[in-house]
PDB file of C-alpha atoms in Angstrom:
ATOM      1  CA  MET A 343     103.237 119.452 105.924  1.00 45.00           C
ATOM      2  CA  ALA A 344     105.243 118.173 102.836  1.00 45.00           C
ATOM      3  CA  TRP A 345     104.797 114.852 101.466  1.00 43.00           C
ATOM      4  CA  ILE A 346     106.743 113.619  98.394  1.00 41.00           C
ATOM      5  CA  GLY A 347     106.568 109.615  97.345  1.00 47.00           C
ATOM      6  CA  LYS A 348     108.364 108.089  95.233  1.00 45.00           C
ATOM      7  CA  PHE A 349     107.195 104.475  94.124  1.00 41.00           C
ATOM      8  CA  LEU A 350     109.368 101.922  92.557  1.00 39.00           C
ATOM      9  CA  PHE A 351     106.792  98.675  91.780  1.00 40.00           C
ATOM     10  CA  GLY A 352     108.668  94.997  90.771  1.00 36.00           C
ATOM     11  CA  TRP A 353     109.088  92.742  93.109  1.00 35.00           C
ATOM     12  CA  THR A 354     112.813  92.266  94.003  1.00 41.00           C
ATOM     13  CA  ARG A 355     112.734  88.992  95.549  1.00 45.00           C
ATOM     14  CA  ARG A 356     110.901  85.955  96.713  1.00 42.00           C
ATOM     15  CA  VAL A 357     112.052  84.076  99.455  1.00 46.00           C
ATOM     16  CA  GLU A 358     112.958  80.197  98.248  1.00 47.00           C
ATOM     17  CA  GLU A 359     112.019  77.497 100.525  1.00 47.00           C
ATOM     18  CA  ASN A 360     114.437  75.635 102.542  1.00 44.00           C
ATOM     19  CA  THR A 361     117.097  78.231 101.917  1.00 55.00           C
ATOM     20  CA  GLU A 362     116.735  79.983 104.868  1.00 65.00           C
ATOM     21  CA  VAL A 363     119.858  80.225 107.437  1.00 80.00           C
ATOM     22  CA  LEU A 364     119.459  80.961 111.384  1.00 91.00           C
ATOM     23  CA  LEU A 365     121.671  83.850 112.937  1.00 93.00           C
ATOM     24  CA  ASP A 366     123.353  82.304 115.931  1.00 94.00           C
ATOM     25  CA  GLU A 367     122.000  84.932 118.554  1.00 95.00           C
ATOM     26  CA  PRO A 368     118.523  87.504 118.033  1.00 96.00           C
ATOM     27  CA  TRP A 369     119.208  90.832 117.142  1.00 94.00           C
ATOM     28  CA  ARG A 370     116.550  92.111 119.108  1.00 95.00           C
ATOM     29  CA  ASN A 371     115.821  90.541 122.346  1.00 96.00           C
ATOM     30  CA  VAL A 372     112.330  89.030 123.690  1.00 97.00           C
ATOM     31  CA  ALA A 373     110.413  87.609 126.464  1.00 98.00           C
ATOM     32  CA  TRP A 374     108.160  85.210 124.478  1.00 98.00           C
ATOM     33  CA  ASN A 375     106.233  84.291 127.443  1.00 98.00           C
ATOM     34  CA  ASN A 376     102.205  85.580 128.858  1.00 98.00           C
ATOM     35  CA  SER A 377     103.743  88.185 131.214  1.00 98.00           C
ATOM     36  CA  THR A 378     105.040  90.123 128.333  1.00 98.00           C
ATOM     37  CA  ARG A 379     101.872  90.031 125.986  1.00 98.00           C
ATOM     38  CA  ALA A 380      99.627  91.187 129.108  1.00 98.00           C
ATOM     39  CA  ARG A 381     102.557  93.997 130.154  1.00 98.00           C
ATOM     40  CA  LEU A 382     102.123  94.916 126.174  1.00 98.00           C
ATOM     41  CA  LYS A 383      98.467  95.016 126.268  1.00 98.00           C
ATOM     42  CA  GLN A 384      98.381  96.702 129.461  1.00 98.00           C
ATOM     43  CA  SER A 385     100.780  99.726 128.244  1.00 98.00           C
ATOM     44  CA  LEU A 386      98.216  99.999 125.151  1.00 98.00           C
ATOM     45  CA  LEU A 387      95.409 100.141 127.931  1.00 97.00           C
ATOM     46  CA  ASP A 388      96.591 102.747 129.501  1.00 97.00           C
ATOM     47  CA  TYR A 389      98.515 104.517 126.491  1.00 98.00           C
ATOM     48  CA  LYS A 390      97.480 108.694 126.437  1.00 97.00           C
ATOM     49  CA  PRO A 391      98.615 111.313 124.534  1.00 97.00           C
ATOM     50  CA  PRO A 392     100.767 113.685 126.292  1.00 95.00           C
ATOM     51  CA  ILE A 393      99.418 116.545 125.054  1.00 95.00           C
ATOM     52  CA  ASP A 394      95.362 117.804 126.674  1.00 94.00           C
ATOM     53  CA  SER A 395      93.911 118.726 123.205  1.00 94.00           C
ATOM     54  CA  VAL A 396      94.289 115.500 121.087  1.00 96.00           C
ATOM     55  CA  PRO A 397      92.377 112.661 122.621  1.00 97.00           C
ATOM     56  CA  GLN A 398      93.807 110.157 120.412  1.00 97.00           C
ATOM     57  CA  ALA A 399      96.649 109.637 118.812  1.00 98.00           C
ATOM     58  CA  ARG A 400      95.836 108.870 114.922  1.00 97.00           C
ATOM     59  CA  ILE A 401      98.160 106.267 113.063  1.00 98.00           C
ATOM     60  CA  LEU A 402      98.012 106.588 109.303  1.00 95.00           C
ATOM     61  CA  LEU A 403      98.350 102.990 107.713  1.00 94.00           C
ATOM     62  CA  VAL A 404      99.469 102.837 103.878  1.00 90.00           C
ATOM     63  CA  GLY A 405     101.418 100.325 101.698  1.00 86.00           C
ATOM     64  CA  ALA A 406     100.388  98.293  98.583  1.00 84.00           C
ATOM     65  CA  VAL A 407      97.105  96.161  97.929  1.00 83.00           C
ATOM     66  CA  GLY A 408      97.248  93.241  99.664  1.00 86.00           C
ATOM     67  CA  ALA A 409     100.385  94.257 102.120  1.00 89.00           C
ATOM     68  CA  GLY A 410      98.142  93.362 105.337  1.00 91.00           C
ATOM     69  CA  LYS A 411      97.336  97.428 106.495  1.00 92.00           C
ATOM     70  CA  SER A 412      93.140  96.230 106.831  1.00 91.00           C
ATOM     71  CA  SER A 413      94.358  92.917 108.760  1.00 93.00           C
ATOM     72  CA  PHE A 414      96.760  94.661 111.072  1.00 96.00           C
ATOM     73  CA  PHE A 415      93.753  96.471 112.838  1.00 95.00           C
ATOM     74  CA  ASN A 416      91.831  93.475 112.800  1.00 95.00           C
ATOM     75  CA  SER A 417      94.593  91.743 114.394  1.00 97.00           C
ATOM     76  CA  ILE A 418      95.460  94.765 116.880  1.00 97.00           C
ATOM     77  CA  ASN A 419      92.007  94.764 117.615  1.00 95.00           C
ATOM     78  CA  SER A 420      91.631  90.529 118.361  1.00 96.00           C
ATOM     79  CA  ALA A 421      94.913  91.172 120.636  1.00 97.00           C
ATOM     80  CA  ILE A 422      93.706  93.927 122.664  1.00 96.00           C
ATOM     81  CA  ARG A 423      89.659  91.841 122.506  1.00 95.00           C
ATOM     82  CA  GLY A 424      91.323  88.229 123.323  1.00 95.00           C
ATOM     83  CA  ASN A 425      89.285  86.781 120.747  1.00 94.00           C
ATOM     84  CA  ILE A 426      89.598  86.835 116.943  1.00 94.00           C
ATOM     85  CA  THR A 427      87.863  89.664 114.940  1.00 91.00           C
ATOM     86  CA  SER A 428      87.663  91.158 111.749  1.00 86.00           C
ATOM     87  CA  GLN A 429      86.024  94.245 111.264  1.00 85.00           C
ATOM     88  CA  ALA A 430      87.810  95.967 108.478  1.00 76.00           C
ATOM     89  CA  VAL A 431      87.599  94.352 105.113  1.00 69.00           C
ATOM     90  CA  ALA A 432      90.811  92.618 104.154  1.00 59.00           C
ATOM     91  CA  GLY A 433      91.913  90.252 101.254  1.00 54.00           C
ATOM     92  CA  GLU A 434      94.611  88.783  99.046  1.00 56.00           C
ATOM     93  CA  LYS A 435      92.867  90.438  96.055  1.00 52.00           C
ATOM     94  CA  VAL A 436      95.252  92.103  93.554  1.00 45.00           C
ATOM     95  CA  THR A 437      93.143  95.010  93.481  1.00 48.00           C
ATOM     96  CA  THR A 438      92.272  96.808  96.422  1.00 51.00           C
ATOM     97  CA  ARG A 439      88.864  96.137  98.754  1.00 54.00           C
ATOM     98  CA  THR A 440      89.317  99.093 100.875  1.00 55.00           C
ATOM     99  CA  ILE A 441      88.050 102.006  98.911  1.00 70.00           C
ATOM    100  CA  GLU A 442      87.306 104.583 101.627  1.00 79.00           C
ATOM    101  CA  TYR A 443      89.445 105.891 104.086  1.00 85.00           C
ATOM    102  CA  ARG A 444      88.319 104.738 108.018  1.00 89.00           C
ATOM    103  CA  ALA A 445      89.287 106.088 111.070  1.00 92.00           C
ATOM    104  CA  TYR A 446      88.689 102.977 113.029  1.00 94.00           C
ATOM    105  CA  GLN A 447      88.500 103.062 116.968  1.00 94.00           C
ATOM    106  CA  VAL A 448      90.135  99.817 119.373  1.00 95.00           C
ATOM    107  CA  LYS A 449      88.140  98.922 122.360  1.00 92.00           C
ATOM    108  CA  ALA A 450      89.167  96.170 124.838  1.00 91.00           C
ATOM    109  CA  ASN A 451      85.725  94.839 124.861  1.00 88.00           C
ATOM    110  CA  ARG A 452      82.414  95.657 122.876  1.00 82.00           C
ATOM    111  CA  VAL A 453      80.647  98.047 125.649  1.00 83.00           C
ATOM    112  CA  GLY A 454      83.891  99.468 126.723  1.00 83.00           C
ATOM    113  CA  GLN A 455      85.638 103.176 125.778  1.00 89.00           C
ATOM    114  CA  PRO A 456      87.536 103.032 122.996  1.00 95.00           C
ATOM    115  CA  LEU A 457      91.712 103.478 123.433  1.00 98.00           C
ATOM    116  CA  SER A 458      93.473 106.322 123.218  1.00 98.00           C
ATOM    117  CA  PHE A 459      94.218 105.980 119.392  1.00 98.00           C
ATOM    118  CA  LEU A 460      93.187 105.651 115.850  1.00 97.00           C
ATOM    119  CA  LEU A 461      94.184 103.239 113.417  1.00 97.00           C
ATOM    120  CA  CYS A 462      93.640 105.323 110.227  1.00 94.00           C
ATOM    121  CA  ASP A 463      93.376 102.658 107.203  1.00 91.00           C
ATOM    122  CA  THR A 464      93.648 104.012 103.409  1.00 86.00           C
ATOM    123  CA  MET A 465      93.413 102.433 100.367  1.00 79.00           C
ATOM    124  CA  GLY A 466      96.260 100.265  98.571  1.00 77.00           C
ATOM    125  CA  LEU A 467      98.492 101.898  96.279  1.00 71.00           C
ATOM    126  CA  GLU A 468      98.442 100.194  93.003  1.00 58.00           C
ATOM    127  CA  ALA A 469     101.459 101.004  90.330  1.00 54.00           C
ATOM    128  CA  SER A 470      98.557 102.269  88.120  1.00 54.00           C
ATOM    129  CA  GLU A 471      97.850 105.638  88.281  1.00 58.00           C
ATOM    130  CA  SER A 472      93.985 104.844  87.661  1.00 55.00           C
ATOM    131  CA  GLY A 473      94.038 102.900  90.508  1.00 56.00           C
ATOM    132  CA  GLY A 474      94.978 103.102  94.404  1.00 61.00           C
ATOM    133  CA  VAL A 475      94.532 105.677  96.543  1.00 64.00           C
ATOM    134  CA  ASN A 476      96.245 109.144  94.622  1.00 66.00           C
ATOM    135  CA  ILE A 477      98.756 110.473  97.093  1.00 70.00           C
ATOM    136  CA  LYS A 478      97.509 114.037  97.338  1.00 74.00           C
ATOM    137  CA  ASP A 479      94.920 112.448  98.988  1.00 76.00           C
ATOM    138  CA  ILE A 480      97.115 111.237 101.519  1.00 81.00           C
ATOM    139  CA  ASP A 481      98.761 114.220 101.351  1.00 82.00           C
ATOM    140  CA  HIS A 482      95.276 115.990 102.388  1.00 83.00           C
ATOM    141  CA  ILE A 483      94.772 112.796 105.078  1.00 86.00           C
ATOM    142  CA  LEU A 484      98.051 114.005 106.845  1.00 88.00           C
ATOM    143  CA  LYS A 485      96.679 117.798 107.014  1.00 88.00           C
ATOM    144  CA  GLY A 486      93.535 116.785 108.629  1.00 87.00           C
ATOM    145  CA  CYS A 487      91.443 117.216 106.092  1.00 79.00           C
ATOM    146  CA  ILE A 488      89.759 114.284 104.719  1.00 79.00           C
ATOM    147  CA  PRO A 489      86.907 112.474 106.970  1.00 77.00           C
ATOM    148  CA  ASN A 490      86.378 109.794 108.280  1.00 76.00           C
ATOM    149  CA  LYS A 491      84.653 107.220 105.713  1.00 73.00           C
ATOM    150  CA  HIS A 492      85.322 109.592 102.336  1.00 69.00           C
ATOM    151  CA  ARG A 493      85.106 107.366  99.511  1.00 73.00           C
ATOM    152  CA  PHE A 494      88.700 107.892  97.314  1.00 63.00           C
ATOM    153  CA  ASN A 495      88.749 107.945  93.637  1.00 62.00           C
ATOM    154  CA  PRO A 496      92.125 107.403  92.245  1.00 54.00           C
ATOM    155  CA  VAL A 497      91.685 109.928  89.445  1.00 50.00           C
ATOM    156  CA  SER A 498      89.805 112.242  91.002  1.00 55.00           C
ATOM    157  CA  PRO A 499      91.584 113.148  94.640  1.00 54.00           C
ATOM    158  CA  LEU A 500      90.189 116.030  97.042  1.00 59.00           C
ATOM    159  CA  GLU A 501      90.834 119.304  95.550  1.00 61.00           C
ATOM    160  CA  THR A 502      92.590 121.843  96.996  1.00 54.00           C
ATOM    161  CA  CYS A 503      89.869 124.468  97.122  1.00 45.00           C
ATOM    162  CA  HIS A 504      88.243 122.014  99.085  1.00 52.00           C
ATOM    163  CA  CYS A 505      90.786 121.789 102.005  1.00 49.00           C
ATOM    164  CA  GLN A 506      91.605 125.681 102.485  1.00 53.00           C
ATOM    165  CA  GLU A 507      92.146 125.141 106.155  1.00 56.00           C
ATOM    166  CA  CYS A 508      94.319 122.110 106.172  1.00 58.00           C
ATOM    167  CA  ASP A 509      97.018 124.188 107.202  1.00 59.00           C
ATOM    168  CA  SER A 510      95.315 125.380 110.058  1.00 60.00           C
ATOM    169  CA  SER A 511      93.692 121.472 111.251  1.00 78.00           C
ATOM    170  CA  ALA A 512      94.140 121.424 114.727  1.00 91.00           C
ATOM    171  CA  LEU A 513      97.041 118.543 115.824  1.00 94.00           C
ATOM    172  CA  LYS A 514      94.050 116.411 116.626  1.00 94.00           C
ATOM    173  CA  ASP A 515      93.197 115.821 113.288  1.00 94.00           C
ATOM    174  CA  ARG A 516      96.371 115.381 112.013  1.00 94.00           C
ATOM    175  CA  ILE A 517      98.577 112.160 111.120  1.00 95.00           C
ATOM    176  CA  HIS A 518     100.716 111.863 114.004  1.00 96.00           C
ATOM    177  CA  CYS A 519     102.830 108.641 112.451  1.00 96.00           C
ATOM    178  CA  VAL A 520     102.614 107.611 108.985  1.00 94.00           C
ATOM    179  CA  VAL A 521     103.103 103.067 108.913  1.00 94.00           C
ATOM    180  CA  TYR A 522     104.789 101.636 105.871  1.00 91.00           C
ATOM    181  CA  VAL A 523     102.896  98.284 105.455  1.00 92.00           C
ATOM    182  CA  ILE A 524     105.052  95.683 103.574  1.00 90.00           C
ATOM    183  CA  ASP A 525     105.144  92.081 102.657  1.00 89.00           C
ATOM    184  CA  SER A 526     108.074  90.971 103.995  1.00 86.00           C
ATOM    185  CA  SER A 527     107.690  87.636 101.534  1.00 79.00           C
ATOM    186  CA  LYS A 528     107.494  89.626  98.384  1.00 71.00           C
ATOM    187  CA  PHE A 529     109.448  93.009  99.305  1.00 60.00           C
ATOM    188  CA  ALA A 530     109.649  96.229  96.888  1.00 56.00           C
ATOM    189  CA  THR A 531     112.096  98.662  96.921  1.00 53.00           C
ATOM    190  CA  ILE A 532     109.702 101.179  97.847  1.00 53.00           C
ATOM    191  CA  LEU A 533     110.923 104.484  99.440  1.00 51.00           C
ATOM    192  CA  LEU A 534     108.270 107.190 101.099  1.00 57.00           C
ATOM    193  CA  LEU A 535     109.792 110.311 102.925  1.00 53.00           C
ATOM    194  CA  PHE A 536     107.147 112.443 105.120  1.00 62.00           C
ATOM    195  CA  SER A 537     108.472 115.165 106.704  1.00 64.00           C
ATOM    196  CA  ASP A 538     107.788 116.046 110.008  1.00 82.00           C
ATOM    197  CA  VAL A 539     105.685 113.280 110.753  1.00 90.00           C
ATOM    198  CA  PRO A 540     107.475 109.744 112.066  1.00 92.00           C
ATOM    199  CA  LEU A 541     107.780 106.671 109.278  1.00 92.00           C
ATOM    200  CA  VAL A 542     107.614 103.875 110.277  1.00 92.00           C
ATOM    201  CA  VAL A 543     107.992 100.041 108.566  1.00 91.00           C
ATOM    202  CA  LEU A 544     105.817  97.366 109.243  1.00 94.00           C
ATOM    203  CA  LEU A 545     106.825  94.159 107.675  1.00 93.00           C
ATOM    204  CA  THR A 546     103.873  91.469 107.420  1.00 95.00           C
ATOM    205  CA  LYS A 547     103.739  87.725 107.001  1.00 93.00           C
ATOM    206  CA  VAL A 548     106.743  87.272 107.998  1.00 93.00           C
ATOM    207  CA  ASP A 549     105.773  83.268 108.360  1.00 92.00           C
ATOM    208  CA  LYS A 550     105.521  83.202 104.764  1.00 89.00           C
ATOM    209  CA  THR A 551     109.253  84.453 104.282  1.00 84.00           C
ATOM    210  CA  CYS A 552     110.875  80.673 104.979  1.00 79.00           C
ATOM    211  CA  PRO A 553     109.085  77.616 106.491  1.00 81.00           C
ATOM    212  CA  ILE A 554     111.317  77.758 109.637  1.00 89.00           C
ATOM    213  CA  LEU A 555     109.461  80.994 110.807  1.00 92.00           C
ATOM    214  CA  GLU A 556     105.837  79.213 109.939  1.00 91.00           C
ATOM    215  CA  LYS A 557     106.726  76.671 112.406  1.00 91.00           C
ATOM    216  CA  ASP A 558     107.900  79.117 115.221  1.00 95.00           C
ATOM    217  CA  LEU A 559     107.753  82.938 115.551  1.00 96.00           C
ATOM    218  CA  LYS A 560     110.140  82.701 118.302  1.00 96.00           C
ATOM    219  CA  LYS A 561     113.001  82.663 115.431  1.00 96.00           C
ATOM    220  CA  VAL A 562     111.612  85.742 114.276  1.00 96.00           C
ATOM    221  CA  TYR A 563     114.891  88.169 115.025  1.00 96.00           C
ATOM    222  CA  ARG A 564     117.171  85.239 114.769  1.00 95.00           C
ATOM    223  CA  SER A 565     116.062  84.766 110.452  1.00 92.00           C
ATOM    224  CA  CYS A 566     118.737  86.291 108.087  1.00 89.00           C
ATOM    225  CA  TYR A 567     116.191  87.073 105.388  1.00 86.00           C
ATOM    226  CA  ILE A 568     114.358  89.794 108.134  1.00 89.00           C
ATOM    227  CA  LYS A 569     117.747  90.865 109.479  1.00 89.00           C
ATOM    228  CA  GLU A 570     118.527  91.279 105.550  1.00 84.00           C
ATOM    229  CA  LEU A 571     115.192  93.347 104.921  1.00 81.00           C
ATOM    230  CA  VAL A 572     115.652  95.480 108.062  1.00 84.00           C
ATOM    231  CA  SER A 573     119.182  96.465 107.309  1.00 80.00           C
ATOM    232  CA  PHE A 574     117.956  97.326 103.785  1.00 69.00           C
ATOM    233  CA  ARG A 575     119.350 100.816 103.574  1.00 49.00           C
ATOM    234  CA  CYS A 576     117.137 101.801 101.131  1.00 50.00           C
ATOM    235  CA  LEU A 577     113.904 102.326 102.687  1.00 58.00           C
ATOM    236  CA  GLY A 578     115.926 105.182 104.125  1.00 69.00           C
ATOM    237  CA  ILE A 579     114.914 105.249 108.029  1.00 78.00           C
ATOM    238  CA  PRO A 580     116.466 103.950 111.442  1.00 87.00           C
ATOM    239  CA  VAL A 581     116.612  99.721 111.754  1.00 90.00           C
ATOM    240  CA  THR A 582     114.752 101.129 115.389  1.00 92.00           C
ATOM    241  CA  ASN A 583     111.714 101.839 112.805  1.00 92.00           C
ATOM    242  CA  ILE A 584     111.558  98.587 111.358  1.00 92.00           C
ATOM    243  CA  LEU A 585     109.038  95.721 112.773  1.00 95.00           C
ATOM    244  CA  PRO A 586     108.331  92.419 111.484  1.00 95.00           C
ATOM    245  CA  VAL A 587     104.692  90.756 112.230  1.00 97.00           C
ATOM    246  CA  LYS A 588     102.454  88.224 111.573  1.00 96.00           C
ATOM    247  CA  ASN A 589      98.545  89.456 111.084  1.00 96.00           C
ATOM    248  CA  TYR A 590      95.830  86.531 111.657  1.00 96.00           C
ATOM    249  CA  SER A 591      94.514  85.813 108.897  1.00 90.00           C
ATOM    250  CA  ASN A 592      92.727  81.997 108.822  1.00 89.00           C
ATOM    251  CA  GLU A 593      93.405  81.059 112.865  1.00 93.00           C
ATOM    252  CA  LEU A 594      89.968  81.074 115.458  1.00 94.00           C
ATOM    253  CA  GLU A 595      92.134  81.431 118.282  1.00 96.00           C
ATOM    254  CA  LEU A 596      94.530  83.970 119.195  1.00 97.00           C
ATOM    255  CA  ASN A 597      98.577  82.979 119.196  1.00 97.00           C
ATOM    256  CA  GLU A 598     101.300  84.004 122.367  1.00 98.00           C
ATOM    257  CA  CYS A 599     104.044  84.679 119.809  1.00 97.00           C
ATOM    258  CA  CYS A 600     101.856  86.640 117.198  1.00 97.00           C
ATOM    259  CA  ASP A 601     100.174  88.669 120.077  1.00 98.00           C
ATOM    260  CA  ILE A 602     103.588  89.477 121.400  1.00 98.00           C
ATOM    261  CA  LEU A 603     105.001  91.071 117.648  1.00 98.00           C
ATOM    262  CA  LEU A 604     101.292  92.492 117.198  1.00 98.00           C
ATOM    263  CA  LEU A 605     101.417  94.619 120.146  1.00 98.00           C
ATOM    264  CA  THR A 606     105.306  95.520 120.140  1.00 98.00           C
ATOM    265  CA  ALA A 607     104.668  96.966 117.103  1.00 98.00           C
ATOM    266  CA  MET A 608     101.910  99.354 118.409  1.00 98.00           C
ATOM    267  CA  GLN A 609     103.194 100.274 121.218  1.00 98.00           C
ATOM    268  CA  LYS A 610     106.241 101.461 119.538  1.00 98.00           C
ATOM    269  CA  MET A 611     104.161 103.380 117.038  1.00 98.00           C
ATOM    270  CA  LEU A 612     102.731 105.010 119.566  1.00 98.00           C
ATOM    271  CA  HIS A 613     106.204 106.073 121.064  1.00 98.00           C
ATOM    272  CA  PHE A 614     106.893 107.631 117.898  1.00 97.00           C
ATOM    273  CA  ALA A 615     103.696 109.150 117.633  1.00 97.00           C
ATOM    274  CA  ASP A 616     104.672 111.045 121.173  1.00 97.00           C
ATOM    275  CA  ASN A 617     108.307 111.822 119.809  1.00 95.00           C
ATOM    276  CA  HIS A 618     106.518 114.024 117.253  1.00 95.00           C
ATOM    277  CA  PHE A 619     103.884 115.415 120.383  1.00 96.00           C
ATOM    278  CA  ASP A 620     107.302 116.633 121.862  1.00 94.00           C
ATOM    279  CA  ASN A 621     107.557 119.387 118.823  1.00 91.00           C
ATOM    280  CA  PHE A 622     104.172 120.970 119.807  1.00 87.00           C
ATOM    281  CA  ASN A 623     103.296 122.738 123.085  1.00 62.00           C
ATOM    282  CA  ALA A 624     101.548 121.504 125.590  1.00 49.00           C
ATOM    283  CA  VAL A 625      98.657 124.184 125.412  1.00 45.00           C
ATOM    284  CA  GLU A 626      98.260 123.636 121.607  1.00 46.00           C
TER     285      GLU A 626
END
C-alpha cells in the first residue's frame, strides 16, 4: 500500500472576530433534533463490516499536535455512552500527548460489547523531524503491522525487517479509512495522499472560528469561513469527504447539535470504510 506525505506547516489564517458572514441558505441540510441524534447513534450501534473476516472497521486518526484526534475519540465515546468521557489523554499542548499507537474500542455502556469499529489514535505530526510520529510508522500502521500500544520513537521508526509480513497482513488488521484531523480555527495547508485507502478530513474546533458558531452550532453550514475551508481545493479530496465537528473539551453535559455533527462524521467514516471493503472479495 503506497503512502505519500507532504506537510507544509505554517498556519495560513486565523479567524478575526466579528468578521463572519452567514450564507442565506445552508450548504448541507440537517434536521437538528433528538430524532436525528437517535437515528445516527442507532446506525453506529447496528454497524457491521460487510466482510465476515473483518470483525471491526479500523479508522486511523492522523494530524498535527493539538488538532483534536484523541478528543474526537473521547467525544464519539461520550455521544455513544450518553455521558462525557475522557479515556484518551487529550490536551492543547504544543508537543504531542499521545506517545503510543492506540486502537480504541467504543462501547454503548461500561459492560457492553464493543461496537464494530475501532478508532486508531496516533502520535501527532510535528514540523521537526525529531518530534511527532514518523511517516514510516504511519505506513506500517496502514499495512497492519504495528501492534496496539506500540510506543513511537520519532527518530527511529519500526524497521522494515520487522515488518516482512506486512504486505500479506490480513484485511482485518489493516486500516480501512484514514481521517486527517485539522484544527479549523488555524487552518494549515497540508496535503496527504493515501493510495487505496479512503481519506476523510475532519475539521475540528469549528466553534472557535467565529463567535456565531460558538453560540449556535446549528449555523455551521451557513458559515462562510467553514464553507471556504471545505471548498479549499488544495485539500485535493471531494467536498463530501470533509466533515466539520466540535469535540467535547470542557463540557459536563452532552449537547444535541454537537452530538449530531460528531455522529454524522463517524457514520460517514464507516460508509467510506465500506467503500474500501467493496474492493475486496467477500471471502477474504
